[in-house]
Amino acid sequence: MALVSWGGEGENMYPSLPRERRTEAVSLRAVETWAGNLKYVPEEVLTEGICLAAVREDGELLERVPEPLRTHDVCLAAVRHYGWALESVPEKTRTREICRAALRAKFADSAGLLGLITYPDVCREGFRLFAGRNRHDSAPAVLRKINPYMLNERFALEAVQKDPACLAVLPEGLRTQKVCMAAVRRDGS
């Protein structure tokens, strides 16, 4: 049996190593072999590189990365793999680039991510990406998931032009005459 091998804890001897043998180099190799080994890496040898190796393989592991090591690169790698890792990205690190990467992640297939995004332009991109994509993500359903503070008249116009039913879920302040007329024109009524 190898010191570290792929396949999970049952074939993995890394956790049984004495702490003093879990050096930075050994820990990096262990995490590269199986990302789940991150939980066994002693805090004193944990580096950005080790964290990066782990989240590239399993973005969900970002929640196990200590806050000071949740750098832009580590967070970006995590959300590229698993969009919902955006929940574990510190606010100060949650850039447009990271939010966009989360929307397009390998495992991100959910409009629910839009509620975590604080950039109106990225929310609009997400709306375009998810609205109407499947039976669960109708345009009004997707619009409901977006923080109302991210919406403006331009976004509201785009939403009702995609689907007039979006008018019903828009905040009252965005149901302007212009938006209502666009919805009626689109609906043909």
PDB file of C-alpha atoms in Angstrom:
ATOM      1  CA  MET A   1       0.000   0.000   0.000  1.00  0.00           C
ATOM      2  CA  ALA A   2       1.399   3.389  -0.987  1.00  0.00           C
ATOM      3  CA  LEU A   3       1.981   6.186   1.455  1.00  0.00           C
ATOM      4  CA  VAL A   4      -0.547   8.212  -0.480  1.00  0.00           C
ATOM      5  CA  SER A   5      -2.711   6.813  -3.203  1.00  0.00           C
ATOM      6  CA  TRP A   6      -5.798   7.915  -5.001  1.00  0.00           C
ATOM      7  CA  GLY A   7      -9.055   6.495  -3.856  1.00  0.00           C
ATOM      8  CA  GLY A   8      -9.889   8.006  -0.512  1.00  0.00           C
ATOM      9  CA  GLU A   9      -9.195   7.295   3.092  1.00  0.00           C
ATOM     10  CA  GLY A  10      -9.348   3.496   2.848  1.00  0.00           C
ATOM     11  CA  GLU A  11      -6.133   3.349   0.797  1.00  0.00           C
ATOM     12  CA  ASN A  12      -4.446   6.373   2.284  1.00  0.00           C
ATOM     13  CA  MET A  13      -1.694   6.239   4.878  1.00  0.00           C
ATOM     14  CA  TYR A  14      -1.050  10.002   4.993  1.00  0.00           C
ATOM     15  CA  PRO A  15      -3.391  10.568   7.956  1.00  0.00           C
ATOM     16  CA  SER A  16      -1.503   7.967  10.007  1.00  0.00           C
ATOM     17  CA  LEU A  17       1.873   9.655   9.521  1.00  0.00           C
ATOM     18  CA  PRO A  18       3.237  11.310  12.644  1.00  0.00           C
ATOM     19  CA  ARG A  19       2.732  15.088  12.476  1.00  0.00           C
ATOM     20  CA  GLU A  20       6.465  15.738  12.264  1.00  0.00           C
ATOM     21  CA  ARG A  21       6.640  13.621   9.058  1.00  0.00           C
ATOM     22  CA  ARG A  22       3.839  15.599   7.420  1.00  0.00           C
ATOM     23  CA  THR A  23       6.172  18.205   5.962  1.00  0.00           C
ATOM     24  CA  GLU A  24       5.166  20.756   3.350  1.00  0.00           C
ATOM     25  CA  ALA A  25       6.523  18.592   0.506  1.00  0.00           C
ATOM     26  CA  VAL A  26       4.890  15.379   1.765  1.00  0.00           C
ATOM     27  CA  SER A  27       1.627  17.219   2.421  1.00  0.00           C
ATOM     28  CA  LEU A  28       1.602  18.754  -1.062  1.00  0.00           C
ATOM     29  CA  ARG A  29       2.130  15.331  -2.629  1.00  0.00           C
ATOM     30  CA  ALA A  30      -0.619  13.870  -0.467  1.00  0.00           C
ATOM     31  CA  VAL A  31      -3.082  16.600  -1.498  1.00  0.00           C
ATOM     32  CA  GLU A  32      -2.111  16.288  -5.165  1.00  0.00           C
ATOM     33  CA  THR A  33      -2.830  12.572  -4.909  1.00  0.00           C
ATOM     34  CA  TRP A  34      -6.147  12.982  -3.106  1.00  0.00           C
ATOM     35  CA  ALA A  35      -7.508  16.468  -2.415  1.00  0.00           C
ATOM     36  CA  GLY A  36      -9.366  15.206   0.664  1.00  0.00           C
ATOM     37  CA  ASN A  37      -6.012  14.936   2.449  1.00  0.00           C
ATOM     38  CA  LEU A  38      -6.242  18.683   2.982  1.00  0.00           C
ATOM     39  CA  LYS A  39      -8.062  18.028   6.247  1.00  0.00           C
ATOM     40  CA  TYR A  40      -4.998  16.164   7.587  1.00  0.00           C
ATOM     41  CA  VAL A  41      -2.401  18.793   6.715  1.00  0.00           C
ATOM     42  CA  PRO A  42      -0.976  20.376   9.887  1.00  0.00           C
ATOM     43  CA  GLU A  43      -1.723  24.098  10.054  1.00  0.00           C
ATOM     44  CA  GLU A  44       1.974  24.946  10.451  1.00  0.00           C
ATOM     45  CA  VAL A  45       2.844  23.530   7.005  1.00  0.00           C
ATOM     46  CA  LEU A  46      -0.331  24.553   5.202  1.00  0.00           C
ATOM     47  CA  THR A  47       0.502  26.925   2.338  1.00  0.00           C
ATOM     48  CA  GLU A  48      -1.349  28.643  -0.488  1.00  0.00           C
ATOM     49  CA  GLY A  49       0.181  26.086  -2.877  1.00  0.00           C
ATOM     50  CA  ILE A  50      -1.206  23.143  -0.921  1.00  0.00           C
ATOM     51  CA  CYS A  51      -4.635  24.785  -0.751  1.00  0.00           C
ATOM     52  CA  LEU A  52      -4.514  25.557  -4.464  1.00  0.00           C
ATOM     53  CA  ALA A  53      -3.711  21.929  -5.285  1.00  0.00           C
ATOM     54  CA  ALA A  54      -6.688  20.781  -3.194  1.00  0.00           C
ATOM     55  CA  VAL A  55      -9.327  23.174  -4.526  1.00  0.00           C
ATOM     56  CA  ARG A  56      -8.313  22.618  -8.155  1.00  0.00           C
ATOM     57  CA  GLU A  57      -9.455  19.028  -7.712  1.00  0.00           C
ATOM     58  CA  ASP A  58     -12.344  19.673  -5.337  1.00  0.00           C
ATOM     59  CA  GLY A  59     -13.678  23.221  -5.098  1.00  0.00           C
ATOM     60  CA  GLU A  60     -15.875  22.293  -2.143  1.00  0.00           C
ATOM     61  CA  LEU A  61     -12.709  22.099  -0.044  1.00  0.00           C
ATOM     62  CA  LEU A  62     -12.485  25.902  -0.038  1.00  0.00           C
ATOM     63  CA  GLU A  63     -14.589  25.841   3.119  1.00  0.00           C
ATOM     64  CA  ARG A  64     -11.704  23.992   4.844  1.00  0.00           C
ATOM     65  CA  VAL A  65      -9.093  26.548   3.763  1.00  0.00           C
ATOM     66  CA  PRO A  66      -8.230  28.991   6.573  1.00  0.00           C
ATOM     67  CA  GLU A  67      -9.401  32.546   5.824  1.00  0.00           C
ATOM     68  CA  PRO A  68      -5.882  34.019   5.434  1.00  0.00           C
ATOM     69  CA  LEU A  69      -5.119  31.468   2.690  1.00  0.00           C
ATOM     70  CA  ARG A  70      -8.320  32.171   0.736  1.00  0.00           C
ATOM     71  CA  THR A  71      -6.460  34.306  -1.754  1.00  0.00           C
ATOM     72  CA  HIS A  72      -7.764  35.401  -5.130  1.00  0.00           C
ATOM     73  CA  ASP A  73      -5.980  32.513  -6.881  1.00  0.00           C
ATOM     74  CA  VAL A  74      -7.197  29.880  -4.423  1.00  0.00           C
ATOM     75  CA  CYS A  75     -10.784  31.157  -4.579  1.00  0.00           C
ATOM     76  CA  LEU A  76     -10.740  31.422  -8.361  1.00  0.00           C
ATOM     77  CA  ALA A  77      -9.492  27.836  -8.705  1.00  0.00           C
ATOM     78  CA  ALA A  78     -12.181  26.617  -6.295  1.00  0.00           C
ATOM     79  CA  VAL A  79     -15.102  28.314  -8.050  1.00  0.00           C
ATOM     80  CA  ARG A  80     -13.856  27.215 -11.470  1.00  0.00           C
ATOM     81  CA  HIS A  81     -14.273  23.644 -10.291  1.00  0.00           C
ATOM     82  CA  TYR A  82     -17.355  24.075  -8.117  1.00  0.00           C
ATOM     83  CA  GLY A  83     -19.465  27.212  -8.535  1.00  0.00           C
ATOM     84  CA  TRP A  84     -21.072  26.922  -5.116  1.00  0.00           C
ATOM     85  CA  ALA A  85     -17.633  27.429  -3.543  1.00  0.00           C
ATOM     86  CA  LEU A  86     -18.555  31.091  -4.045  1.00  0.00           C
ATOM     87  CA  GLU A  87     -20.349  30.785  -0.687  1.00  0.00           C
ATOM     88  CA  SER A  88     -16.932  30.363   0.983  1.00  0.00           C
ATOM     89  CA  VAL A  89     -15.204  33.214  -0.854  1.00  0.00           C
ATOM     90  CA  PRO A  90     -14.626  36.168   1.506  1.00  0.00           C
ATOM     91  CA  GLU A  91     -16.502  39.331   0.458  1.00  0.00           C
ATOM     92  CA  LYS A  92     -13.249  41.247  -0.051  1.00  0.00           C
ATOM     93  CA  THR A  93     -12.052  38.566  -2.472  1.00  0.00           C
ATOM     94  CA  ARG A  94     -15.356  38.121  -4.338  1.00  0.00           C
ATOM     95  CA  THR A  95     -14.438  39.942  -7.551  1.00  0.00           C
ATOM     96  CA  ARG A  96     -16.319  40.072 -10.833  1.00  0.00           C
ATOM     97  CA  GLU A  97     -13.832  37.582 -12.267  1.00  0.00           C
ATOM     98  CA  ILE A  98     -14.502  35.098  -9.466  1.00  0.00           C
ATOM     99  CA  CYS A  99     -18.281  35.548  -9.723  1.00  0.00           C
ATOM    100  CA  ARG A 100     -18.201  35.020 -13.492  1.00  0.00           C
ATOM    101  CA  ALA A 101     -16.066  31.909 -13.062  1.00  0.00           C
ATOM    102  CA  ALA A 102     -18.571  30.532 -10.546  1.00  0.00           C
ATOM    103  CA  LEU A 103     -21.417  30.938 -13.047  1.00  0.00           C
ATOM    104  CA  ARG A 104     -19.494  29.003 -15.686  1.00  0.00           C
ATOM    105  CA  ALA A 105     -18.027  26.363 -13.379  1.00  0.00           C
ATOM    106  CA  LYS A 106     -17.939  22.673 -14.105  1.00  0.00           C
ATOM    107  CA  PHE A 107     -20.351  22.085 -11.202  1.00  0.00           C
ATOM    108  CA  ALA A 108     -22.430  25.261 -11.070  1.00  0.00           C
ATOM    109  CA  ASP A 109     -25.593  24.364 -12.857  1.00  0.00           C
ATOM    110  CA  SER A 110     -27.839  26.478 -10.645  1.00  0.00           C
ATOM    111  CA  ALA A 111     -29.322  29.930 -10.928  1.00  0.00           C
ATOM    112  CA  GLY A 112     -29.268  30.025  -7.118  1.00  0.00           C
ATOM    113  CA  LEU A 113     -25.692  31.281  -7.385  1.00  0.00           C
ATOM    114  CA  LEU A 114     -27.053  34.627  -8.565  1.00  0.00           C
ATOM    115  CA  GLY A 115     -28.158  35.437  -5.013  1.00  0.00           C
ATOM    116  CA  LEU A 116     -24.491  35.434  -3.943  1.00  0.00           C
ATOM    117  CA  ILE A 117     -23.360  37.905  -6.588  1.00  0.00           C
ATOM    118  CA  THR A 118     -23.097  41.602  -5.806  1.00  0.00           C
ATOM    119  CA  TYR A 119     -22.328  42.961  -9.268  1.00  0.00           C
ATOM    120  CA  PRO A 120     -25.340  43.989 -11.382  1.00  0.00           C
ATOM    121  CA  ASP A 121     -23.533  43.340 -14.677  1.00  0.00           C
ATOM    122  CA  VAL A 122     -22.566  39.818 -13.612  1.00  0.00           C
ATOM    123  CA  CYS A 123     -26.125  39.163 -12.417  1.00  0.00           C
ATOM    124  CA  ARG A 124     -27.384  40.170 -15.866  1.00  0.00           C
ATOM    125  CA  GLU A 125     -24.908  37.765 -17.469  1.00  0.00           C
ATOM    126  CA  GLY A 126     -26.144  35.043 -15.139  1.00  0.00           C
ATOM    127  CA  PHE A 127     -29.756  35.867 -15.955  1.00  0.00           C
ATOM    128  CA  ARG A 128     -28.959  35.482 -19.664  1.00  0.00           C
ATOM    129  CA  LEU A 129     -27.135  32.227 -18.971  1.00  0.00           C
ATOM    130  CA  PHE A 130     -29.791  30.566 -16.803  1.00  0.00           C
ATOM    131  CA  ALA A 131     -33.192  32.089 -17.720  1.00  0.00           C
ATOM    132  CA  GLY A 132     -35.212  29.608 -19.720  1.00  0.00           C
ATOM    133  CA  ARG A 133     -32.434  27.019 -19.832  1.00  0.00           C
ATOM    134  CA  ASN A 134     -34.577  24.304 -18.315  1.00  0.00           C
ATOM    135  CA  ARG A 135     -38.066  23.876 -16.887  1.00  0.00           C
ATOM    136  CA  HIS A 136     -36.945  24.896 -13.387  1.00  0.00           C
ATOM    137  CA  ASP A 137     -35.214  28.060 -14.517  1.00  0.00           C
ATOM    138  CA  SER A 138     -37.955  30.114 -16.123  1.00  0.00           C
ATOM    139  CA  ALA A 139     -37.023  33.767 -16.500  1.00  0.00           C
ATOM    140  CA  PRO A 140     -39.244  34.820 -13.544  1.00  0.00           C
ATOM    141  CA  ALA A 141     -37.823  32.025 -11.352  1.00  0.00           C
ATOM    142  CA  VAL A 142     -34.261  33.122 -12.129  1.00  0.00           C
ATOM    143  CA  LEU A 143     -35.107  36.782 -11.565  1.00  0.00           C
ATOM    144  CA  ARG A 144     -36.473  35.927  -8.093  1.00  0.00           C
ATOM    145  CA  LYS A 145     -33.056  34.543  -7.120  1.00  0.00           C
ATOM    146  CA  ILE A 146     -31.242  37.809  -7.819  1.00  0.00           C
ATOM    147  CA  ASN A 147     -30.797  40.321  -5.007  1.00  0.00           C
ATOM    148  CA  PRO A 148     -33.304  43.115  -5.829  1.00  0.00           C
ATOM    149  CA  TYR A 149     -30.582  45.706  -5.203  1.00  0.00           C
ATOM    150  CA  MET A 150     -28.777  44.368  -8.280  1.00  0.00           C
ATOM    151  CA  LEU A 151     -31.702  45.273 -10.525  1.00  0.00           C
ATOM    152  CA  ASN A 152     -32.174  48.514 -12.430  1.00  0.00           C
ATOM    153  CA  GLU A 153     -34.495  49.702 -15.179  1.00  0.00           C
ATOM    154  CA  ARG A 154     -32.215  48.448 -17.949  1.00  0.00           C
ATOM    155  CA  PHE A 155     -32.123  44.990 -16.362  1.00  0.00           C
ATOM    156  CA  ALA A 156     -35.905  45.087 -15.830  1.00  0.00           C
ATOM    157  CA  LEU A 157     -36.432  45.917 -19.521  1.00  0.00           C
ATOM    158  CA  GLU A 158     -34.240  43.014 -20.567  1.00  0.00           C
ATOM    159  CA  ALA A 159     -36.102  40.659 -18.233  1.00  0.00           C
ATOM    160  CA  VAL A 160     -39.610  41.552 -19.443  1.00  0.00           C
ATOM    161  CA  GLN A 161     -38.453  41.413 -23.057  1.00  0.00           C
ATOM    162  CA  LYS A 162     -37.259  37.858 -22.416  1.00  0.00           C
ATOM    163  CA  ASP A 163     -40.479  36.930 -20.633  1.00  0.00           C
ATOM    164  CA  PRO A 164     -43.309  39.361 -19.802  1.00  0.00           C
ATOM    165  CA  ALA A 165     -44.129  37.258 -16.723  1.00  0.00           C
ATOM    166  CA  CYS A 166     -40.994  38.783 -15.143  1.00  0.00           C
ATOM    167  CA  LEU A 167     -43.060  41.926 -14.570  1.00  0.00           C
ATOM    168  CA  ALA A 168     -44.844  40.169 -11.703  1.00  0.00           C
ATOM    169  CA  VAL A 169     -41.613  39.500  -9.806  1.00  0.00           C
ATOM    170  CA  LEU A 170     -39.916  42.860 -10.326  1.00  0.00           C
ATOM    171  CA  PRO A 171     -39.763  45.162  -7.319  1.00  0.00           C
ATOM    172  CA  GLU A 172     -42.562  47.722  -7.478  1.00  0.00           C
ATOM    173  CA  GLY A 173     -40.138  50.608  -8.047  1.00  0.00           C
ATOM    174  CA  LEU A 174     -38.965  49.004 -11.299  1.00  0.00           C
ATOM    175  CA  ARG A 175     -42.452  48.548 -12.718  1.00  0.00           C
ATOM    176  CA  THR A 176     -42.212  51.841 -14.524  1.00  0.00           C
ATOM    177  CA  GLN A 177     -44.388  52.808 -17.465  1.00  0.00           C
ATOM    178  CA  LYS A 178     -41.511  52.051 -19.821  1.00  0.00           C
ATOM    179  CA  VAL A 179     -41.003  48.562 -18.362  1.00  0.00           C
ATOM    180  CA  CYS A 180     -44.743  47.812 -18.315  1.00  0.00           C
ATOM    181  CA  MET A 181     -45.108  48.934 -21.939  1.00  0.00           C
ATOM    182  CA  ALA A 182     -42.183  46.724 -22.959  1.00  0.00           C
ATOM    183  CA  ALA A 183     -43.834  43.762 -21.262  1.00  0.00           C
ATOM    184  CA  VAL A 184     -47.157  44.448 -22.986  1.00  0.00           C
ATOM    185  CA  ARG A 185     -45.475  44.880 -26.392  1.00  0.00           C
ATOM    186  CA  ARG A 186     -43.568  41.630 -25.919  1.00  0.00           C
ATOM    187  CA  ASP A 187     -46.687  39.804 -24.786  1.00  0.00           C
ATOM    188  CA  GLY A 188     -48.652  41.171 -27.721  1.00  0.00           C
ATOM    189  CA  SER A 189     -51.664  42.026 -25.569  1.00  0.00           C
TER     190      SER A 189
END
